[in-house]
Amino acid sequence: MKNMRDRLQHGLEQKLSNIRLSGHPDKRLPNTLSLAFRGIEANTLLSEIEEVAASPGAACHTDKVDVSHVLEAMKVPLEFAMGTVRFSTGKKTTAEEIDKAVDIVAQAALRLEAERSPVTGRIKDLKEIKLTHYTHGLGCACKLRPQVLEEILGKVPLPKDPNVLVGTNTADDACVYRLDKNSALVQTVDFFTPIVDDPYHFGAISAANSLSDIYAMGGKPLFALSIVGFPSARLPLEVLHRILSGAQDKANQAGISIIGGHTVDDTEPKYGLAVTGIVDPGRVLTNSNAQSDDAIILTKPIGLGIVSTAIKRGLADEETTRLAIQIMSQLNQKASEVMLRLGAHAATDVTGFGLLGHLKEMTKASKMDAVIYHDRVPIIRQAKEFAGDGVVPGGTPSNLEFVADSVEWDERISKTIQLILADAQTSGGLLIALPSARKDEMLEALKEEGLNGAAHIGDFTTPGTGKISVA
Ligand code: CO
Ligand code: CO
């Protein structure tokens, strides 16, 4: 295996001047070769060499999000800092296969290098780091972890404007800005990298997700603007057209138009909306007003992050894929109308921080303890199998860690269920606190609107520090 690995290394070294070995030259495994490619983002290269056995490695696999420290410790020149690609050779790999892989990788690397403008040289002073070089989180399409976000936002001064009715201090979904006694603007922005393969569905899901934060606060959307990152050198413009069509159709369904936006050329596609809505300042639903004995209603099943990961790895069957797309594309508009009509006390939507992460934001902001009955939580059937097999998105274990200090687990609850309850969702449902007496009426109304996955999953109990018991 070592011979083949070395053949791969020497072959690539002959063809490319822009590679750098990572890991210890003598202590590494005989069947793996870790290489950094100058100026090339690891995931971008991986997507161009799908027929070669390779995975993202090293630089991005550290838990640290603090870029400067990681780079400093590793003494990685900035131009090589965008990720490492790890190649593996098997027992049966032949010299012929290695030579073919050398050709594929070299061609892709040369092509990608030609597309890029030169990246700056070695870092002499850490202050020289330009954040734009780190758009891809050191090669992983990693999101910022909630812990990190909390810490950073804590360092940014809160707005002093008296018209800001809801700002960043309660980790709410959207901000609310008072215009006059009777009206306030509700504003939000959200965008992300593709969650499904089909560009039309990606656009629709992203639009539904962006609109969701307006609905979570009891607002009515008025119009939206697009935010687009697009690799115009790597994808035909038709793909962008399809993304925009999916988003526009979803916006039509919500009764609004997308009336402008902003695009940047990017190494990977990104799409989302900034949505402006309107809300009655007296009827804003935040996450901070849950009351004792309120029922907790969830309007969509969870497990979407796990299933999306399975889709990406080609593990999900067609039916599960279709179901996930349908759930993620569904607007939270009807759920929002129902909760307003039935006098909900508080609400949020379940997205990147998972069910427990968003519930924690609610219990903390409301200063209430809560109980969740794990067997009442609606879960996409196949998500359990996938999670049991370790098919879990990177953000999900971080979420579990984020809620660890607030959650008490019943000892019967498996690690798999714990992960699912913390699974990072895209365009998940609303999480609603509602007077217990109205919960049946609510579930019925939601079912009438076609939200068959909605369920009563737990209750707020008594005022407290925001503890969540999972029973
Ligand atoms: Co939200
Ligand atoms: Co959001």
Coordinates of C-alpha atoms and ligand atoms in Angstrom, one line a residue:
M1 CA 0.0 0.0 0.0
K2 CA 2.9 2.3 0.9
N3 CA 4.3 1.8 -2.6
M4 CA 1.1 2.9 -4.2
R5 CA 0.7 5.8 -1.9
D6 CA 4.3 7.0 -2.8
R7 CA 3.6 6.5 -6.5
L8 CA 0.6 8.8 -6.1
Q9 CA 2.6 11.4 -4.2
H10 CA 5.6 11.4 -6.7
G11 CA 3.2 11.4 -9.6
L12 CA 1.4 14.5 -8.3
E13 CA 4.7 16.2 -7.3
Q14 CA 5.9 15.8 -10.9
K15 CA 2.8 17.4 -12.4
L16 CA 2.0 20.0 -9.8
S17 CA 4.1 22.7 -8.2
N18 CA 1.3 23.9 -6.0
I19 CA 1.0 21.1 -3.5
R20 CA 2.3 20.6 0.0
L21 CA 2.4 17.5 2.2
S22 CA 0.6 17.7 5.5
G23 CA 1.2 15.4 8.4
H24 CA 4.5 13.9 9.4
P25 CA 6.4 12.4 6.4
D26 CA 7.5 9.3 8.3
K27 CA 4.8 8.7 10.9
R28 CA 1.8 8.8 8.6
L29 CA -0.4 5.8 7.8
P30 CA 1.0 3.7 4.8
N31 CA -2.3 4.0 2.9
T32 CA -3.0 7.7 3.2
L33 CA -1.6 10.8 1.6
S34 CA -2.6 14.2 2.9
L35 CA -2.0 17.1 0.5
A36 CA -2.8 20.8 0.6
F37 CA -3.2 22.6 -2.7
R38 CA -2.2 26.2 -3.0
G39 CA -5.1 28.6 -3.4
I40 CA -7.6 25.8 -3.8
E41 CA -10.4 25.1 -1.4
A42 CA -10.5 21.3 -0.5
N43 CA -14.2 20.7 -1.0
T44 CA -14.0 22.4 -4.4
L45 CA -11.3 20.1 -5.5
L46 CA -13.1 17.1 -4.1
S47 CA -16.2 17.9 -6.1
E48 CA -14.1 17.9 -9.2
I49 CA -12.4 14.5 -8.6
E50 CA -15.3 12.4 -7.5
E51 CA -13.9 9.2 -9.1
V52 CA -10.8 9.3 -6.9
A53 CA -11.0 8.0 -3.3
A54 CA -10.4 11.1 -1.3
S55 CA -11.9 13.0 1.6
P56 CA -11.4 16.4 3.4
G57 CA -8.8 16.1 6.1
A58 CA -6.5 17.8 8.6
A59 CA -6.7 21.6 8.7
C60 CA -10.5 21.8 9.1
H61 CA -10.8 18.9 11.4
T62 CA -9.7 20.8 14.4
D63 CA -12.6 22.0 16.6
K64 CA -11.1 25.5 16.9
V65 CA -12.9 28.1 14.9
D66 CA -10.3 30.7 15.8
V67 CA -8.5 30.7 12.5
S68 CA -5.4 32.6 13.6
H69 CA -4.5 30.3 16.4
V70 CA -4.9 27.2 14.3
L71 CA -2.8 28.6 11.6
E72 CA -0.2 29.9 13.9
A73 CA 0.2 26.6 15.7
M74 CA 0.4 24.7 12.5
K75 CA 2.7 27.1 10.7
V76 CA 0.6 26.8 7.6
P77 CA 1.2 29.5 5.0
L78 CA -2.1 31.3 4.3
E79 CA -2.1 30.2 0.7
F80 CA -2.3 26.5 1.7
A81 CA -4.8 27.1 4.5
M82 CA -8.0 26.3 2.7
G83 CA -8.1 22.6 3.5
T84 CA -6.3 19.4 3.0
V85 CA -7.3 16.5 0.8
R86 CA -6.7 13.0 2.1
F87 CA -6.2 10.3 -0.5
S88 CA -6.5 6.6 0.4
T89 CA -5.1 3.6 -1.4
G90 CA -6.5 0.1 -0.9
K91 CA -4.8 -3.3 -0.8
K92 CA -5.9 -4.0 -4.3
T93 CA -5.1 -0.6 -5.8
T94 CA -3.0 -1.1 -9.0
A95 CA -0.3 1.1 -10.5
E96 CA -2.5 1.8 -13.4
E97 CA -5.3 3.1 -11.2
I98 CA -2.8 5.3 -9.4
D99 CA -1.5 6.8 -12.7
K100 CA -5.1 7.5 -13.7
A101 CA -5.8 9.2 -10.4
V102 CA -2.7 11.3 -10.8
D103 CA -4.0 12.5 -14.1
I104 CA -7.5 13.3 -12.8
V105 CA -6.3 15.2 -9.7
A106 CA -3.5 17.1 -11.6
Q107 CA -5.9 18.2 -14.3
A108 CA -8.5 19.3 -11.8
A109 CA -5.9 21.2 -9.7
L110 CA -4.5 22.9 -12.7
R111 CA -7.9 23.9 -13.9
L112 CA -9.0 25.3 -10.5
E113 CA -5.7 27.1 -10.0
A114 CA -6.1 28.8 -13.4
E115 CA -9.5 30.1 -12.3
R116 CA -8.2 31.8 -9.2
S117 CA -6.5 35.1 -8.8
P118 CA -3.2 34.7 -6.9
V119 CA -3.6 34.4 -3.1
T120 CA -1.2 36.4 -0.9
G121 CA 1.9 34.9 0.5
R122 CA 3.0 33.7 3.8
I123 CA 1.5 35.4 6.9
K124 CA 4.1 37.5 8.6
D125 CA 1.7 39.3 10.9
L126 CA -1.5 37.7 12.0
K127 CA -3.2 41.1 11.6
E128 CA -2.7 40.7 7.8
I129 CA -5.2 37.9 7.7
K130 CA -8.1 38.9 5.5
L131 CA -11.3 37.3 6.5
T132 CA -12.4 37.0 2.9
H133 CA -9.8 34.3 2.6
Y134 CA -11.7 32.2 5.1
T135 CA -15.1 32.2 3.5
H136 CA -15.1 28.5 3.5
G137 CA -14.2 27.9 7.2
L138 CA -10.8 26.4 6.4
G139 CA -12.1 24.1 3.7
C140 CA -15.2 22.8 5.5
A141 CA -18.5 24.4 4.7
C142 CA -18.8 24.6 8.5
K143 CA -21.2 26.9 10.1
L144 CA -20.3 28.9 13.1
R145 CA -21.1 26.9 16.3
P146 CA -23.7 28.4 18.6
Q147 CA -21.2 28.6 21.4
V148 CA -18.9 30.8 19.3
L149 CA -21.7 32.9 18.0
E150 CA -23.0 33.6 21.5
E151 CA -19.5 34.6 22.7
I152 CA -18.9 37.0 19.7
L153 CA -22.4 38.6 19.9
G154 CA -21.8 39.2 23.6
K155 CA -18.9 41.4 22.7
V156 CA -20.8 43.6 20.2
P157 CA -22.7 46.5 21.9
L158 CA -26.5 46.3 21.8
P159 CA -28.4 48.9 19.9
K160 CA -29.6 51.9 21.9
D161 CA -32.4 53.0 19.5
P162 CA -35.7 53.0 21.4
N163 CA -37.5 51.9 18.3
V164 CA -35.7 48.6 18.3
L165 CA -38.3 46.4 20.0
V166 CA -36.5 43.1 19.4
G167 CA -32.8 43.1 18.8
T168 CA -30.0 40.6 19.3
N169 CA -30.2 40.2 23.1
T170 CA -32.8 37.4 23.2
A171 CA -31.5 35.3 20.3
D172 CA -34.8 35.9 18.5
D173 CA -35.3 35.0 14.9
A174 CA -35.8 38.4 13.4
C175 CA -35.5 41.9 14.6
V176 CA -38.5 44.2 15.1
Y177 CA -38.4 47.9 14.5
R178 CA -41.2 50.2 15.5
L179 CA -42.5 52.6 12.8
D180 CA -45.4 54.1 14.8
K181 CA -47.9 53.1 17.5
N182 CA -49.6 50.5 15.3
S183 CA -46.9 49.2 13.1
A184 CA -43.4 47.7 13.2
L185 CA -41.1 46.3 10.6
V186 CA -39.9 42.7 11.1
Q187 CA -36.6 42.0 9.3
T188 CA -34.5 38.9 8.8
V189 CA -31.7 37.5 6.6
D190 CA -30.6 33.9 6.0
F191 CA -28.6 32.1 3.4
F192 CA -26.7 28.9 3.0
T193 CA -24.9 26.4 0.7
P194 CA -26.9 23.8 -1.2
I195 CA -28.8 21.3 1.0
V196 CA -30.2 19.3 -1.9
D197 CA -28.8 18.5 -5.4
D198 CA -31.6 20.0 -7.4
P199 CA -31.2 23.8 -7.9
Y200 CA -34.9 24.5 -8.1
H201 CA -35.6 22.8 -4.8
F202 CA -32.5 24.4 -3.2
G203 CA -34.0 27.9 -4.1
A204 CA -37.4 27.0 -2.9
I205 CA -36.1 25.5 0.4
S206 CA -33.8 28.4 1.0
A207 CA -36.7 30.9 0.4
A208 CA -39.0 29.0 2.7
N209 CA -36.3 28.9 5.4
S210 CA -35.7 32.7 5.1
L211 CA -39.4 33.5 5.3
S212 CA -39.7 31.3 8.4
D213 CA -38.2 33.8 10.8
I214 CA -40.8 36.4 9.9
Y215 CA -43.6 33.8 10.5
A216 CA -42.0 32.7 13.8
M217 CA -42.4 36.2 15.1
G218 CA -46.0 36.5 14.1
G219 CA -45.2 38.8 11.2
K220 CA -46.5 39.1 7.6
P221 CA -43.8 39.2 4.9
L222 CA -44.0 42.2 2.4
F223 CA -41.1 41.6 0.0
A224 CA -37.6 40.1 -0.2
L225 CA -34.1 40.6 -1.7
S226 CA -31.9 37.7 -2.9
I227 CA -28.4 37.0 -1.6
V228 CA -26.4 34.9 -4.1
G229 CA -22.9 33.4 -4.1
F230 CA -22.3 31.6 -7.4
P231 CA -19.2 29.9 -9.0
S232 CA -19.8 31.2 -12.5
A233 CA -16.6 29.5 -13.8
R234 CA -17.7 26.1 -12.6
L235 CA -21.5 26.0 -13.1
P236 CA -23.6 27.0 -16.1
L237 CA -25.8 30.1 -15.4
E238 CA -28.8 28.0 -16.0
V239 CA -28.3 26.5 -12.5
L240 CA -28.6 30.0 -11.1
H241 CA -31.7 30.6 -13.1
R242 CA -33.2 27.4 -11.6
I243 CA -32.3 28.5 -8.1
L244 CA -34.0 31.8 -8.6
S245 CA -37.1 30.2 -10.1
G246 CA -37.5 28.0 -7.1
A247 CA -37.2 30.9 -4.8
Q248 CA -39.6 33.1 -6.8
D249 CA -42.2 30.4 -6.9
K250 CA -42.0 29.9 -3.1
A251 CA -42.2 33.7 -2.7
N252 CA -45.3 33.8 -4.9
Q253 CA -46.9 31.1 -2.6
A254 CA -46.2 33.4 0.4
G255 CA -47.8 36.3 -1.5
I256 CA -44.6 38.4 -1.9
S257 CA -42.1 39.3 -4.6
I258 CA -38.4 39.1 -4.7
I259 CA -37.6 42.6 -5.9
G260 CA -33.8 42.8 -6.1
G261 CA -30.7 41.4 -4.5
H262 CA -26.9 41.1 -4.6
T263 CA -24.6 38.5 -6.2
V264 CA -20.9 37.6 -5.7
D265 CA -18.8 35.2 -7.6
D266 CA -18.0 32.4 -5.1
T267 CA -16.2 29.0 -4.9
E268 CA -19.5 27.4 -3.9
P269 CA -23.2 28.3 -4.5
K270 CA -25.0 30.1 -1.7
Y271 CA -28.5 31.4 -1.7
G272 CA -30.9 33.1 0.7
L273 CA -33.2 36.0 1.3
A274 CA -33.4 39.2 3.3
V275 CA -37.1 39.5 4.1
T276 CA -38.9 42.5 5.2
G277 CA -42.3 42.1 6.9
I278 CA -44.7 43.9 9.1
V279 CA -46.1 43.1 12.5
D280 CA -48.4 44.7 15.1
P281 CA -46.0 45.9 17.8
G282 CA -48.5 44.7 20.4
R283 CA -48.6 41.2 19.0
V284 CA -45.0 40.3 18.3
L285 CA -44.3 36.7 19.3
T286 CA -40.8 36.4 20.7
N287 CA -39.1 33.4 22.3
S288 CA -39.2 35.1 25.8
N289 CA -42.8 34.9 26.8
A290 CA -43.5 31.2 27.5
Q291 CA -45.6 30.7 30.6
S292 CA -46.1 28.0 33.3
D293 CA -48.1 25.1 32.0
D294 CA -47.9 26.2 28.3
A295 CA -48.0 23.3 25.9
I296 CA -45.0 22.9 23.5
I297 CA -46.2 22.3 19.9
L298 CA -43.8 21.4 17.1
T299 CA -45.3 21.8 13.6
K300 CA -42.8 19.7 11.4
P301 CA -41.0 16.4 12.0
I302 CA -37.2 16.6 12.7
G303 CA -34.2 14.7 11.4
L304 CA -33.8 16.9 8.3
G305 CA -30.1 17.5 8.9
I306 CA -29.4 13.8 9.2
V307 CA -31.5 13.0 6.1
S308 CA -29.8 15.8 4.1
T309 CA -26.4 14.4 5.1
A310 CA -27.6 10.9 3.9
I311 CA -28.8 12.5 0.6
K312 CA -25.4 14.1 0.1
R313 CA -23.7 10.8 0.6
G314 CA -26.1 9.0 -1.7
L315 CA -27.6 6.9 1.1
A316 CA -31.2 8.1 1.1
D317 CA -33.8 6.4 -1.1
E318 CA -36.0 8.4 -3.4
E319 CA -39.0 8.4 -1.1
T320 CA -37.1 9.8 1.9
T321 CA -35.4 12.4 -0.3
R322 CA -38.8 13.5 -1.7
L323 CA -40.3 13.7 1.8
A324 CA -37.4 15.7 3.1
I325 CA -37.6 18.2 0.2
Q326 CA -41.4 18.5 0.8
I327 CA -41.0 19.2 4.5
M328 CA -38.2 21.7 4.0
S329 CA -40.0 23.5 1.2
Q330 CA -43.2 23.9 3.2
L331 CA -43.9 27.4 4.4
N332 CA -44.5 28.1 8.1
Q333 CA -47.1 30.6 7.0
K334 CA -50.2 28.6 8.0
A335 CA -48.7 27.5 11.3
S336 CA -48.0 31.1 12.1
E337 CA -51.6 32.1 11.2
V338 CA -53.0 29.4 13.4
M339 CA -50.8 30.2 16.4
L340 CA -51.7 33.9 16.2
R341 CA -55.4 33.1 16.0
L342 CA -55.2 30.8 19.1
G343 CA -53.2 33.2 21.3
A344 CA -49.8 31.6 21.4
H345 CA -47.5 33.1 24.1
A346 CA -44.1 32.5 22.4
A347 CA -42.6 30.9 19.3
T348 CA -39.4 30.3 17.3
D349 CA -38.5 28.2 14.3
V350 CA -36.3 25.1 14.5
T351 CA -33.3 25.5 12.3
G352 CA -29.5 25.2 12.7
F353 CA -29.3 24.8 16.5
G354 CA -31.8 21.9 16.4
L355 CA -34.9 21.3 18.5
L356 CA -33.2 21.4 21.8
G357 CA -30.9 24.3 20.9
H358 CA -33.9 26.5 19.9
L359 CA -35.9 25.3 22.9
K360 CA -33.0 26.2 25.1
E361 CA -33.1 29.7 23.7
M362 CA -36.8 29.8 24.6
T363 CA -36.5 28.4 28.1
K364 CA -33.6 30.8 28.9
A365 CA -35.2 33.9 27.5
S366 CA -38.6 33.0 29.2
K367 CA -36.8 31.9 32.4
M368 CA -39.0 28.8 32.4
D369 CA -38.1 25.1 32.8
A370 CA -39.6 22.6 30.4
V371 CA -40.1 18.9 29.8
I372 CA -39.9 17.1 26.5
Y373 CA -41.4 13.6 25.9
H374 CA -38.9 12.1 23.4
D375 CA -41.4 9.5 22.1
R376 CA -43.9 12.2 21.2
V377 CA -41.4 14.1 19.0
P378 CA -42.2 13.5 15.3
I379 CA -39.1 12.1 13.6
I380 CA -38.6 11.3 9.9
R381 CA -38.5 7.5 10.0
Q382 CA -35.2 6.9 8.1
A383 CA -33.4 9.5 10.2
K384 CA -33.2 7.0 13.1
E385 CA -31.5 4.4 10.9
F386 CA -29.1 6.9 9.5
A387 CA -28.2 8.4 12.9
G388 CA -27.7 4.9 14.3
D389 CA -25.2 4.4 11.4
G390 CA -23.3 7.6 12.3
V391 CA -24.7 9.6 9.4
V392 CA -24.9 12.9 11.2
P393 CA -24.1 16.5 10.0
G394 CA -21.1 18.2 11.7
G395 CA -23.3 20.8 13.4
T396 CA -25.4 18.2 15.3
P397 CA -22.8 17.0 17.9
S398 CA -21.9 20.7 18.5
N399 CA -25.6 21.4 19.2
L400 CA -25.7 18.5 21.7
E401 CA -22.7 20.0 23.4
F402 CA -24.3 23.5 23.4
V403 CA -27.4 22.2 25.3
A404 CA -25.5 19.8 27.6
D405 CA -25.5 22.2 30.6
S406 CA -29.3 22.7 30.3
V407 CA -30.6 19.3 29.5
E408 CA -31.3 16.4 31.9
W409 CA -31.7 13.1 30.1
D410 CA -33.7 10.2 31.2
E411 CA -31.3 7.3 31.3
R412 CA -33.4 5.2 28.9
I413 CA -32.7 7.7 26.1
S414 CA -30.1 6.5 23.6
K415 CA -27.3 8.5 22.1
T416 CA -29.0 8.2 18.7
I417 CA -32.2 9.9 20.0
Q418 CA -30.1 12.5 21.8
L419 CA -28.4 13.4 18.5
I420 CA -31.8 13.5 16.6
L421 CA -33.2 15.9 19.2
A422 CA -30.2 18.2 18.7
D423 CA -30.0 17.6 14.9
A424 CA -29.4 20.8 12.9
Q425 CA -32.5 21.5 10.8
T426 CA -32.9 23.4 7.6
S427 CA -36.3 25.1 7.3
G428 CA -37.8 23.2 10.2
G429 CA -41.2 23.8 11.8
L430 CA -42.3 26.3 14.4
L431 CA -41.9 25.6 18.1
I432 CA -44.8 27.2 19.9
A433 CA -45.7 27.8 23.5
L434 CA -49.5 27.9 23.8
P435 CA -52.0 27.8 26.7
S436 CA -52.5 24.1 27.5
A437 CA -56.3 24.3 27.2
R438 CA -56.0 25.1 23.5
K439 CA -53.5 22.5 22.4
D440 CA -56.0 20.1 20.9
E441 CA -57.7 22.9 19.0
M442 CA -54.3 23.9 17.7
L443 CA -53.3 20.4 16.5
E444 CA -56.7 20.0 14.8
A445 CA -56.3 23.4 13.0
L446 CA -52.7 22.5 11.9
K447 CA -53.9 19.2 10.5
E448 CA -56.6 21.0 8.6
E449 CA -53.9 23.1 7.0
G450 CA -52.1 19.9 6.0
L451 CA -49.5 20.0 8.7
N452 CA -49.9 16.3 9.7
G453 CA -46.6 16.0 11.4
A454 CA -47.5 18.5 14.1
A455 CA -47.4 17.3 17.6
H456 CA -47.6 18.2 21.3
I457 CA -44.1 17.3 22.4
G458 CA -43.8 18.6 25.9
D459 CA -44.7 21.4 28.3
F460 CA -43.2 24.4 30.0
T461 CA -43.4 23.6 33.7
T462 CA -42.4 26.3 36.3
P463 CA -40.3 29.4 36.3
G464 CA -36.6 28.5 36.6
T465 CA -33.2 28.8 35.0
G466 CA -34.2 27.2 31.7
K467 CA -33.6 23.6 32.5
I468 CA -35.0 21.0 30.0
S469 CA -35.8 17.5 31.1
V470 CA -36.1 15.0 28.4
A471 CA -38.3 12.1 29.5
Ligands
CO1 CO -35.2 31.2 13.2
CO2 CO -32.9 31.9 10.4

